Amino acid sequence: PVMRGQDLMVDPDGKFIRDVVRLAIKPIWNAYNFFVLYANADGIKANFNTESQNQMDQYILTKCSDSVKSIQKALNGFDTPSAYAAIEQFFEVLNNWYIRRSKERFWKSEYDADKQSAYDTLYTILNIMCRAAAPLLPLITEEIYRTLTDEESVHLTSFPELDKRNPALVTIMDRIRDVCNAALSVRSSANIRVRQPLNKIVIVGLDFLERGTDIIKDELNVKNIEFAHN
């Protein structure tokens, strides 16, 4: 609040600090921990690579590019709350959508180009976001960056530049996420667990999501998708 010119409340119980650790620090550490755990288990050496042709990789790279630009714009305007909001929003998408939707690529037993591409993309994302977030989170970014790269310090690197643009894909994928979140809310309100398959879902006014029907079916455990205008 003090960064917004508002009152700074004293928190004698430390609840605010615990919330910051839970909501701000742990999502970053969880993404890093997932990468390290499975890369070491598989014995895979990941490389910095932004050229993956996988749809999910292209989506998260574009989201990363947009986040880096938002962070830089906010920092240039001395608006640190908005800069961190961009970091927090990105890691929510990274953990709860990209990593979760890509787990089969990381976990499959056979090693192929797609598995390497998944590791490369996640490594690249962590590398870039550590450099972008370093002014705001100097300690955790230093630990992650040095471990990933063996370089001396994240604070001796340049602010990242990433120009990956696929706005059409981002629009579709973000709306797919919206549809899935809304449908999961409907399931929850009706006390119908995701493990219980349903016959169909009706999506109104979003015909352009037909490219993502497989993702929606898998996320919601439905057999059919109907697009309607009424």
Short mmCIF file of C-alpha atoms in Angstrom, two decimals:
data_model
loop_
_atom_site.label_atom_id
_atom_site.label_comp_id
_atom_site.label_asym_id
_atom_site.label_seq_id
_atom_site.Cartn_x
_atom_site.Cartn_y
_atom_site.Cartn_z
CA PRO A 1 0.00 0.00 0.00
CA VAL A 2 2.82 2.45 0.79
CA MET A 3 3.91 2.26 -2.87
CA ARG A 4 0.45 3.58 -3.80
CA GLY A 5 0.59 6.42 -1.30
CA GLN A 6 -1.76 4.59 1.05
CA ASP A 7 -1.53 3.77 4.74
CA LEU A 8 0.91 1.02 5.69
CA MET A 9 -0.75 -1.18 8.28
CA VAL A 10 1.39 -2.87 10.92
CA ASP A 11 0.85 -6.65 10.92
CA PRO A 12 2.04 -7.92 14.33
CA ASP A 13 1.09 -11.53 13.52
CA GLY A 14 3.08 -11.67 10.27
CA LYS A 15 0.07 -12.84 8.22
CA PHE A 16 0.97 -10.46 5.41
CA ILE A 17 4.45 -11.95 5.11
CA ARG A 18 3.05 -15.49 5.06
CA ASP A 19 0.60 -14.48 2.33
CA VAL A 20 3.38 -12.95 0.25
CA VAL A 21 5.43 -16.13 0.55
CA ARG A 22 2.45 -18.29 -0.37
CA LEU A 23 1.10 -16.16 -3.21
CA ALA A 24 4.23 -14.51 -4.60
CA ILE A 25 7.34 -16.57 -3.84
CA LYS A 26 6.11 -20.18 -3.89
CA PRO A 27 4.60 -20.11 -7.42
CA ILE A 28 8.00 -19.11 -8.82
CA TRP A 29 9.83 -21.71 -6.75
CA ASN A 30 7.29 -24.41 -7.67
CA ALA A 31 7.85 -23.87 -11.40
CA TYR A 32 11.62 -24.02 -10.90
CA ASN A 33 11.37 -27.08 -8.65
CA PHE A 34 9.25 -28.93 -11.22
CA PHE A 35 11.83 -28.27 -13.92
CA VAL A 36 14.84 -29.28 -11.82
CA LEU A 37 13.17 -32.39 -10.41
CA TYR A 38 12.24 -33.93 -13.76
CA ALA A 39 15.19 -32.66 -15.79
CA ASN A 40 17.54 -34.33 -13.30
CA ALA A 41 15.43 -37.49 -13.20
CA ASP A 42 15.47 -37.73 -16.99
CA GLY A 43 19.11 -36.65 -17.31
CA ILE A 44 18.13 -33.95 -19.80
CA LYS A 45 20.24 -30.88 -20.50
CA ALA A 46 17.90 -28.07 -21.51
CA ASN A 47 18.90 -25.29 -23.89
CA PHE A 48 17.81 -21.69 -24.36
CA ASN A 49 15.42 -21.95 -27.30
CA THR A 50 12.46 -19.78 -28.31
CA GLU A 51 11.72 -21.48 -31.64
CA SER A 52 9.49 -24.37 -30.59
CA GLN A 53 6.65 -25.15 -33.00
CA ASN A 54 4.48 -26.74 -30.30
CA GLN A 55 1.27 -24.77 -29.83
CA MET A 56 1.45 -24.72 -26.04
CA ASP A 57 5.11 -23.63 -26.16
CA GLN A 58 4.30 -20.82 -28.57
CA TYR A 59 1.49 -19.68 -26.30
CA ILE A 60 3.58 -19.47 -23.12
CA LEU A 61 6.49 -17.82 -24.96
CA THR A 62 4.13 -15.14 -26.26
CA LYS A 63 2.67 -14.66 -22.78
CA CYS A 64 6.23 -14.37 -21.45
CA SER A 65 7.09 -11.77 -24.07
CA ASP A 66 4.01 -9.73 -23.16
CA SER A 67 4.83 -10.00 -19.45
CA VAL A 68 8.43 -8.84 -19.93
CA LYS A 69 7.18 -5.78 -21.82
CA SER A 70 4.64 -5.03 -19.07
CA ILE A 71 7.29 -5.37 -16.37
CA GLN A 72 9.69 -3.09 -18.20
CA LYS A 73 7.02 -0.45 -18.84
CA ALA A 74 5.96 -0.48 -15.19
CA LEU A 75 9.52 -0.28 -13.87
CA ASN A 76 10.31 2.58 -16.24
CA GLY A 77 7.36 4.40 -14.68
CA PHE A 78 8.50 3.56 -11.11
CA ASP A 79 5.31 1.51 -10.70
CA THR A 80 6.62 -1.52 -8.84
CA PRO A 81 3.17 -2.88 -7.81
CA SER A 82 2.10 -3.16 -11.45
CA ALA A 83 5.44 -4.70 -12.38
CA TYR A 84 5.02 -7.42 -9.80
CA ALA A 85 1.38 -7.95 -10.76
CA ALA A 86 2.62 -8.88 -14.25
CA ILE A 87 5.02 -11.43 -12.72
CA GLU A 88 2.33 -12.91 -10.49
CA GLN A 89 -0.17 -13.21 -13.34
CA PHE A 90 2.39 -14.86 -15.59
CA PHE A 91 3.37 -17.53 -13.09
CA GLU A 92 -0.29 -18.29 -12.46
CA VAL A 93 -0.63 -19.13 -16.17
CA LEU A 94 2.71 -20.95 -16.25
CA ASN A 95 1.92 -23.23 -13.30
CA ASN A 96 -1.80 -23.74 -13.59
CA TRP A 97 -2.06 -23.98 -17.35
CA TYR A 98 1.21 -24.54 -19.23
CA ILE A 99 2.96 -26.93 -16.84
CA ARG A 100 -0.24 -28.74 -15.92
CA ARG A 101 -1.29 -29.16 -19.55
CA SER A 102 2.24 -30.21 -20.58
CA LYS A 103 2.97 -32.78 -17.87
CA GLU A 104 2.54 -35.74 -20.24
CA ARG A 105 5.27 -34.27 -22.45
CA PHE A 106 7.66 -34.12 -19.50
CA TRP A 107 6.65 -37.47 -18.05
CA LYS A 108 6.56 -39.73 -21.11
CA SER A 109 9.12 -42.49 -21.01
CA GLU A 110 10.50 -42.15 -24.53
CA TYR A 111 12.87 -39.29 -25.28
CA ASP A 112 11.98 -37.39 -28.45
CA ALA A 113 12.10 -33.89 -29.93
CA ASP A 114 8.79 -32.91 -28.31
CA LYS A 115 10.04 -33.80 -24.84
CA GLN A 116 13.26 -31.86 -25.39
CA SER A 117 11.23 -28.92 -26.67
CA ALA A 118 9.13 -28.88 -23.49
CA TYR A 119 12.23 -28.80 -21.30
CA ASP A 120 13.89 -26.16 -23.49
CA THR A 121 10.83 -23.92 -23.36
CA LEU A 122 10.43 -24.13 -19.58
CA TYR A 123 14.17 -23.52 -19.09
CA THR A 124 13.97 -20.50 -21.40
CA ILE A 125 10.95 -19.10 -19.59
CA LEU A 126 12.62 -19.42 -16.17
CA ASN A 127 15.82 -17.83 -17.50
CA ILE A 128 13.95 -14.86 -18.97
CA MET A 129 11.63 -14.28 -16.02
CA CYS A 130 14.49 -14.43 -13.51
CA ARG A 131 16.21 -11.60 -15.35
CA ALA A 132 12.98 -9.60 -15.66
CA ALA A 133 12.01 -10.09 -12.00
CA ALA A 134 15.48 -9.63 -10.52
CA PRO A 135 14.98 -5.95 -9.56
CA LEU A 136 11.89 -6.91 -7.53
CA LEU A 137 12.87 -10.35 -6.19
CA PRO A 138 16.67 -10.23 -5.95
CA LEU A 139 17.27 -13.31 -3.78
CA ILE A 140 15.03 -16.01 -5.26
CA THR A 141 15.90 -14.99 -8.82
CA GLU A 142 19.62 -15.12 -7.97
CA GLU A 143 19.29 -18.65 -6.55
CA ILE A 144 17.30 -19.94 -9.53
CA TYR A 145 19.34 -18.22 -12.22
CA ARG A 146 22.74 -19.28 -10.88
CA THR A 147 21.59 -22.87 -10.48
CA LEU A 148 20.14 -23.01 -14.00
CA THR A 149 22.99 -21.30 -15.83
CA ASP A 150 26.13 -21.62 -13.67
CA GLU A 151 26.70 -17.92 -14.36
CA GLU A 152 28.02 -15.56 -11.70
CA SER A 153 24.87 -13.55 -11.00
CA VAL A 154 21.51 -12.63 -12.49
CA HIS A 155 22.25 -9.05 -11.45
CA LEU A 156 25.17 -8.89 -13.88
CA THR A 157 22.96 -9.71 -16.87
CA SER A 158 20.95 -7.44 -19.12
CA PHE A 159 17.21 -7.02 -18.90
CA PRO A 160 15.74 -9.65 -21.23
CA GLU A 161 14.44 -9.00 -24.71
CA LEU A 162 11.91 -11.44 -26.12
CA ASP A 163 9.84 -10.63 -29.18
CA LYS A 164 7.51 -13.57 -29.64
CA ARG A 165 4.15 -12.53 -31.02
CA ASN A 166 1.25 -14.83 -31.77
CA PRO A 167 -1.75 -12.74 -30.68
CA ALA A 168 -4.29 -14.96 -32.43
CA LEU A 169 -3.10 -18.02 -30.51
CA VAL A 170 -3.06 -16.11 -27.21
CA THR A 171 -6.63 -14.87 -27.81
CA ILE A 172 -7.88 -18.39 -28.48
CA MET A 173 -5.99 -19.99 -25.59
CA ASP A 174 -7.03 -17.32 -23.10
CA ARG A 175 -10.68 -17.78 -24.07
CA ILE A 176 -10.29 -21.55 -23.78
CA ARG A 177 -9.01 -21.00 -20.23
CA ASP A 178 -12.00 -18.73 -19.53
CA VAL A 179 -14.43 -21.36 -20.84
CA CYS A 180 -12.80 -24.09 -18.76
CA ASN A 181 -12.81 -21.96 -15.60
CA ALA A 182 -16.48 -21.05 -16.11
CA ALA A 183 -17.47 -24.66 -16.79
CA LEU A 184 -15.53 -25.92 -13.76
CA SER A 185 -17.40 -23.36 -11.68
CA VAL A 186 -20.71 -24.72 -13.02
CA ARG A 187 -19.56 -28.24 -12.17
CA SER A 188 -18.63 -27.14 -8.67
CA SER A 189 -21.95 -25.40 -8.04
CA ALA A 190 -23.75 -28.58 -9.14
CA ASN A 191 -21.45 -30.78 -7.02
CA ILE A 192 -20.34 -32.77 -10.07
CA ARG A 193 -16.68 -33.72 -9.83
CA VAL A 194 -14.41 -33.48 -12.85
CA ARG A 195 -13.73 -37.22 -12.72
CA GLN A 196 -17.38 -37.81 -13.65
CA PRO A 197 -17.70 -37.62 -17.46
CA LEU A 198 -20.50 -35.55 -18.96
CA ASN A 199 -22.16 -35.94 -22.33
CA LYS A 200 -21.68 -32.41 -23.65
CA ILE A 201 -20.95 -28.76 -22.99
CA VAL A 202 -22.69 -25.93 -24.85
CA ILE A 203 -20.52 -22.90 -25.60
CA VAL A 204 -22.36 -19.79 -26.74
CA GLY A 205 -20.98 -17.29 -29.22
CA LEU A 206 -17.37 -18.52 -29.39
CA ASP A 207 -17.24 -20.49 -32.63
CA PHE A 208 -13.59 -19.55 -33.14
CA LEU A 209 -12.70 -21.93 -30.29
CA GLU A 210 -13.33 -24.96 -32.49
CA ARG A 211 -9.54 -25.29 -32.81
CA GLY A 212 -9.35 -25.98 -29.09
CA THR A 213 -12.09 -28.57 -28.68
CA ASP A 214 -9.66 -31.35 -27.70
CA ILE A 215 -8.23 -29.24 -24.87
CA ILE A 216 -11.69 -28.29 -23.60
CA LYS A 217 -12.90 -31.91 -23.69
CA ASP A 218 -9.85 -33.06 -21.78
CA GLU A 219 -9.99 -30.29 -19.18
CA LEU A 220 -13.69 -30.70 -18.47
CA ASN A 221 -14.08 -34.44 -19.06
CA VAL A 222 -16.92 -34.04 -21.56
CA LYS A 223 -17.56 -36.17 -24.62
CA ASN A 224 -19.06 -33.58 -26.99
CA ILE A 225 -18.94 -29.83 -27.54
CA GLU A 226 -21.82 -27.88 -29.07
CA PHE A 227 -21.42 -24.30 -30.28
CA ALA A 228 -24.57 -22.20 -30.14
CA HIS A 229 -25.66 -18.60 -30.69
CA ASN A 230 -28.85 -18.60 -28.62
#
